[in-house]
Amino acid sequence: MTGEKLRSVRREHRPCKAGGGLLGPGDEEAAAAPGGGGGGGFTAGRAKAARALKAPPVAGGGGGGGGGGGGPGAEPGRGPAHFPVHECVFKGDVRRLSALIRTQGIGQKDSHGNTPLHLAVMLGHKECAHLLLAHNAPVNVGNAQGWSPLAEAISYGDRQMITALLRKLKQQSRESVEEKRPRLLKALKEVSSRQLLPLLSRILPSDACKIHKQGINIRLDTTLIDFTDMKCQRGDLSFIFNGDAAPSESFVVLDNEQKVYQRIHHEESEMETEEEVDILMSSDIYSATLSTKSITFTRAQTGWLFREDKTERVGNFLADFYLVNGLVLELRKRREHLSEEDILRNKAIMESLSKGGNLMEQNFEVCLCHSLH
């Protein structure tokens, strides 16, 4: 069907009002707004956000394809009034958004799990997004499909927005760790070595890792430093966590053979951040969700002929073993932002990794990625 025929069909089949009548010229503009249902002419980002904001169908509702009442996060009995911040972002009303931020929760989710930051990124409303980030809007939060604002920014392809979200994500992650640090140190101090070490020893290979604990200080000695071409590269490394030291000095890595050490810190240079953005913009976007809706637990059994419940001693405790059933891992992947060259390069990288190759030896270079818009 040609473009002229499509435009003719759209003129002849206008969306319907809730009562069943055709929309007039003035009503068509209202239908394209958050409170309406129809309307075309969206960009790719707008079309995606409009679909996310569309209201679920209500049985017994009024006429045709207009789907009236579909505002931001609309659902039966909940209109734009219940999501005022979402509505401001949808309309791009920065002035009203600035006033609402002081009194409304900016982390609220609509019926599709989208926060105001999700909508700002999907619609390409940069001013709204930067305003939300300035007020510390949560970045590490997923919608109903498991996508975070950063994932949506990568899909949209705005390099400046990706950089801003990445920096805010790291800042919020550090703040979250620092907030939990006193409780974690207290719990670590209360756990004795006889309780912690036997549990970790069952997970880590005994010939490669040794763990030592004193108070809130932990030391991990390992002889395994690399694994390439299906071969282990041996060495002598020590990872030390000093709970009494400042956060910026609490992690130290020792190379006992080379007689050198390195502190692990979170400060990054501008070049490192730009390289990370390049990698994000040239890689697939993944979302992993662990569904526990149908999960069940059953006692593990032991024995061939005479079955009995399995129990083993872990440290000073006699532990019962259970089997976990019905655990579902949902993995989603998006690549609409990638070029054919990116897809082929990523495929070559995955093939190299599956064969036990080392990326450092393959000379894979990450090119500078420009914004798609």
Tab-separated table of N, CA and C in Angstrom, residues 126-189:
chain	number	residue	atom	x	y	z
A	126	LYS	N	15.374	15.450	27.197
A	126	LYS	CA	16.637	15.563	27.928
A	126	LYS	C	16.516	16.469	29.148
A	127	GLU	N	15.815	17.588	29.007
A	127	GLU	CA	15.705	18.518	30.133
A	127	GLU	C	15.002	17.860	31.313
A	128	CYS	N	13.954	17.102	31.029
A	128	CYS	CA	13.253	16.393	32.107
A	128	CYS	C	14.162	15.349	32.743
A	129	ALA	N	14.908	14.627	31.911
A	129	ALA	CA	15.792	13.583	32.430
A	129	ALA	C	16.884	14.175	33.313
A	130	HIS	N	17.526	15.245	32.863
A	130	HIS	CA	18.591	15.862	33.663
A	130	HIS	C	18.033	16.464	34.952
A	131	LEU	N	16.821	16.977	34.906
A	131	LEU	CA	16.199	17.513	36.118
A	131	LEU	C	15.928	16.395	37.119
A	132	LEU	N	15.455	15.256	36.639
A	132	LEU	CA	15.207	14.111	37.522
A	132	LEU	C	16.509	13.574	38.104
A	133	LEU	N	17.555	13.512	37.287
A	133	LEU	CA	18.850	13.041	37.780
A	133	LEU	C	19.428	14.001	38.810
A	134	ALA	N	19.212	15.292	38.615
A	134	ALA	CA	19.702	16.276	39.585
A	134	ALA	C	19.032	16.105	40.939
A	135	HIS	N	17.819	15.544	40.948
A	135	HIS	CA	17.108	15.276	42.199
A	135	HIS	C	17.252	13.806	42.611
A	136	ASN	N	18.284	13.139	42.079
A	136	ASN	CA	18.660	11.781	42.491
A	136	ASN	C	17.565	10.754	42.200
A	137	ALA	N	16.973	10.832	41.015
A	137	ALA	CA	16.003	9.814	40.608
A	137	ALA	C	16.711	8.470	40.490
A	138	PRO	N	16.092	7.372	40.944
A	138	PRO	CA	16.749	6.062	40.910
A	138	PRO	C	17.031	5.602	39.487
A	139	VAL	N	18.253	5.116	39.256
A	139	VAL	CA	18.665	4.643	37.935
A	139	VAL	C	18.628	3.124	37.860
A	140	ASN	N	19.002	2.464	38.932
A	140	ASN	CA	19.055	0.998	38.937
A	140	ASN	C	17.694	0.425	39.314
A	141	VAL	N	16.714	0.635	38.465
A	141	VAL	CA	15.359	0.143	38.697
A	141	VAL	C	14.794	-0.300	37.357
A	142	GLY	N	14.153	-1.460	37.334
A	142	GLY	CA	13.614	-2.000	36.096
A	142	GLY	C	12.115	-1.823	36.001
A	143	ASN	N	11.620	-1.788	34.774
A	143	ASN	CA	10.174	-1.742	34.569
A	143	ASN	C	9.621	-3.156	34.502
A	144	ALA	N	8.385	-3.306	34.038
A	144	ALA	CA	7.756	-4.625	34.018
A	144	ALA	C	8.488	-5.593	33.101
A	145	GLN	N	9.193	-5.085	32.101
A	145	GLN	CA	9.957	-5.930	31.189
A	145	GLN	C	11.406	-6.127	31.640
A	146	GLY	N	11.772	-5.513	32.752
A	146	GLY	CA	13.120	-5.681	33.275
A	146	GLY	C	14.135	-4.675	32.766
A	147	TRP	N	13.696	-3.660	31.999
A	147	TRP	CA	14.638	-2.692	31.434
A	147	TRP	C	14.797	-1.490	32.355
A	148	SER	N	16.035	-1.080	32.556
A	148	SER	CA	16.344	0.082	33.383
A	148	SER	C	16.394	1.330	32.505
A	149	PRO	N	16.382	2.523	33.114
A	149	PRO	CA	16.548	3.738	32.311
A	149	PRO	C	17.837	3.748	31.497
A	150	LEU	N	18.911	3.161	32.044
A	150	LEU	CA	20.161	3.104	31.289
A	150	LEU	C	20.011	2.241	30.044
A	151	ALA	N	19.311	1.109	30.167
A	151	ALA	CA	19.074	0.254	29.000
A	151	ALA	C	18.255	0.985	27.944
A	152	GLU	N	17.256	1.737	28.379
A	152	GLU	CA	16.442	2.495	27.429
A	152	GLU	C	17.266	3.603	26.777
A	153	ALA	N	18.192	4.198	27.516
A	153	ALA	CA	19.053	5.237	26.941
A	153	ALA	C	19.982	4.647	25.887
A	154	ILE	N	20.503	3.453	26.146
A	154	ILE	CA	21.354	2.791	25.154
A	154	ILE	C	20.552	2.487	23.897
A	155	SER	N	19.321	2.040	24.076
A	155	SER	CA	18.454	1.764	22.933
A	155	SER	C	18.164	3.035	22.141
A	156	TYR	N	17.929	4.139	22.841
A	156	TYR	CA	17.633	5.413	22.176
A	156	TYR	C	18.863	5.944	21.448
A	157	GLY	N	20.049	5.723	22.038
A	157	GLY	CA	21.292	6.059	21.349
A	157	GLY	C	21.823	7.450	21.585
A	158	ASP	N	21.432	8.100	22.674
A	158	ASP	CA	21.944	9.437	22.988
A	158	ASP	C	23.162	9.288	23.894
A	159	ARG	N	24.336	9.576	23.361
A	159	ARG	CA	25.577	9.358	24.101
A	159	ARG	C	25.646	10.203	25.364
A	160	GLN	N	25.237	11.451	25.279
A	160	GLN	CA	25.283	12.338	26.444
A	160	GLN	C	24.394	11.810	27.563
A	161	MET	N	23.218	11.323	27.221
A	161	MET	CA	22.303	10.796	28.228
A	161	MET	C	22.847	9.505	28.836
A	162	ILE	N	23.440	8.649	28.020
A	162	ILE	CA	24.025	7.402	28.529
A	162	ILE	C	25.126	7.717	29.533
A	163	THR	N	25.971	8.685	29.211
A	163	THR	CA	27.064	9.064	30.113
A	163	THR	C	26.531	9.595	31.435
A	164	ALA	N	25.510	10.443	31.371
A	164	ALA	CA	24.936	11.008	32.599
A	164	ALA	C	24.315	9.922	33.466
A	165	LEU	N	23.598	8.984	32.846
A	165	LEU	CA	22.966	7.900	33.608
A	165	LEU	C	24.009	6.964	34.197
A	166	LEU	N	25.068	6.677	33.448
A	166	LEU	CA	26.115	5.784	33.941
A	166	LEU	C	26.811	6.377	35.160
A	167	ARG	N	27.116	7.651	35.119
A	167	ARG	CA	27.761	8.293	36.266
A	167	ARG	C	26.838	8.325	37.479
A	168	LYS	N	25.574	8.628	37.250
A	168	LYS	CA	24.626	8.650	38.366
A	168	LYS	C	24.435	7.250	38.946
A	169	LEU	N	24.423	6.232	38.089
A	169	LEU	CA	24.283	4.854	38.567
A	169	LEU	C	25.439	4.470	39.478
A	170	LYS	N	26.646	4.813	39.098
A	170	LYS	CA	27.807	4.487	39.925
A	170	LYS	C	27.785	5.266	41.231
A	171	GLN	N	27.371	6.520	41.163
A	171	GLN	CA	27.280	7.321	42.383
A	171	GLN	C	26.261	6.727	43.347
A	172	GLN	N	25.088	6.358	42.843
A	172	GLN	CA	24.059	5.781	43.701
A	172	GLN	C	24.486	4.421	44.246
A	173	SER	N	25.228	3.649	43.462
A	173	SER	CA	25.715	2.351	43.938
A	173	SER	C	26.695	2.531	45.087
A	174	ARG	N	27.596	3.500	44.964
A	174	ARG	CA	28.552	3.765	46.048
A	174	ARG	C	27.830	4.244	47.299
A	175	GLU	N	26.854	5.117	47.120
A	175	GLU	CA	26.104	5.617	48.274
A	175	GLU	C	25.333	4.494	48.956
A	176	SER	N	24.794	3.569	48.168
A	176	SER	CA	24.061	2.445	48.747
A	176	SER	C	24.984	1.542	49.558
A	177	VAL	N	26.193	1.301	49.026
A	177	VAL	CA	27.156	0.465	49.750
A	177	VAL	C	27.596	1.149	51.038
A	178	GLU	N	27.855	2.442	50.968
A	178	GLU	CA	28.285	3.174	52.159
A	178	GLU	C	27.189	3.209	53.215
A	179	GLU	N	25.944	3.264	52.769
A	179	GLU	CA	24.832	3.261	53.723
A	179	GLU	C	24.715	1.916	54.436
A	180	LYS	N	24.987	0.842	53.716
A	180	LYS	CA	24.876	-0.497	54.299
A	180	LYS	C	26.154	-0.943	54.996
A	181	ARG	N	27.239	-0.216	54.792
A	181	ARG	CA	28.541	-0.642	55.303
A	181	ARG	C	28.546	-0.894	56.812
A	182	PRO	N	28.007	-0.002	57.670
A	182	PRO	CA	28.043	-0.288	59.116
A	182	PRO	C	27.331	-1.584	59.488
A	183	ARG	N	26.188	-1.849	58.861
A	183	ARG	CA	25.458	-3.085	59.173
A	183	ARG	C	26.219	-4.311	58.678
A	184	LEU	N	26.852	-4.194	57.512
A	184	LEU	CA	27.620	-5.320	56.986
A	184	LEU	C	28.831	-5.627	57.867
A	185	LEU	N	29.509	-4.581	58.327
A	185	LEU	CA	30.668	-4.791	59.193
A	185	LEU	C	30.250	-5.391	60.531
A	186	LYS	N	29.102	-4.960	61.033
A	186	LYS	CA	28.606	-5.521	62.289
A	186	LYS	C	28.279	-7.001	62.136
A	187	ALA	N	27.625	-7.355	61.020
A	187	ALA	CA	27.295	-8.761	60.774
A	187	ALA	C	28.557	-9.587	60.568
A	188	LEU	N	29.544	-9.011	59.872
A	188	LEU	CA	30.795	-9.724	59.642
A	188	LEU	C	31.539	-9.972	60.945
A	189	LYS	N	31.453	-9.021	61.861
A	189	LYS	CA	32.128	-9.186	63.149
A	189	LYS	C	31.460	-10.256	63.995
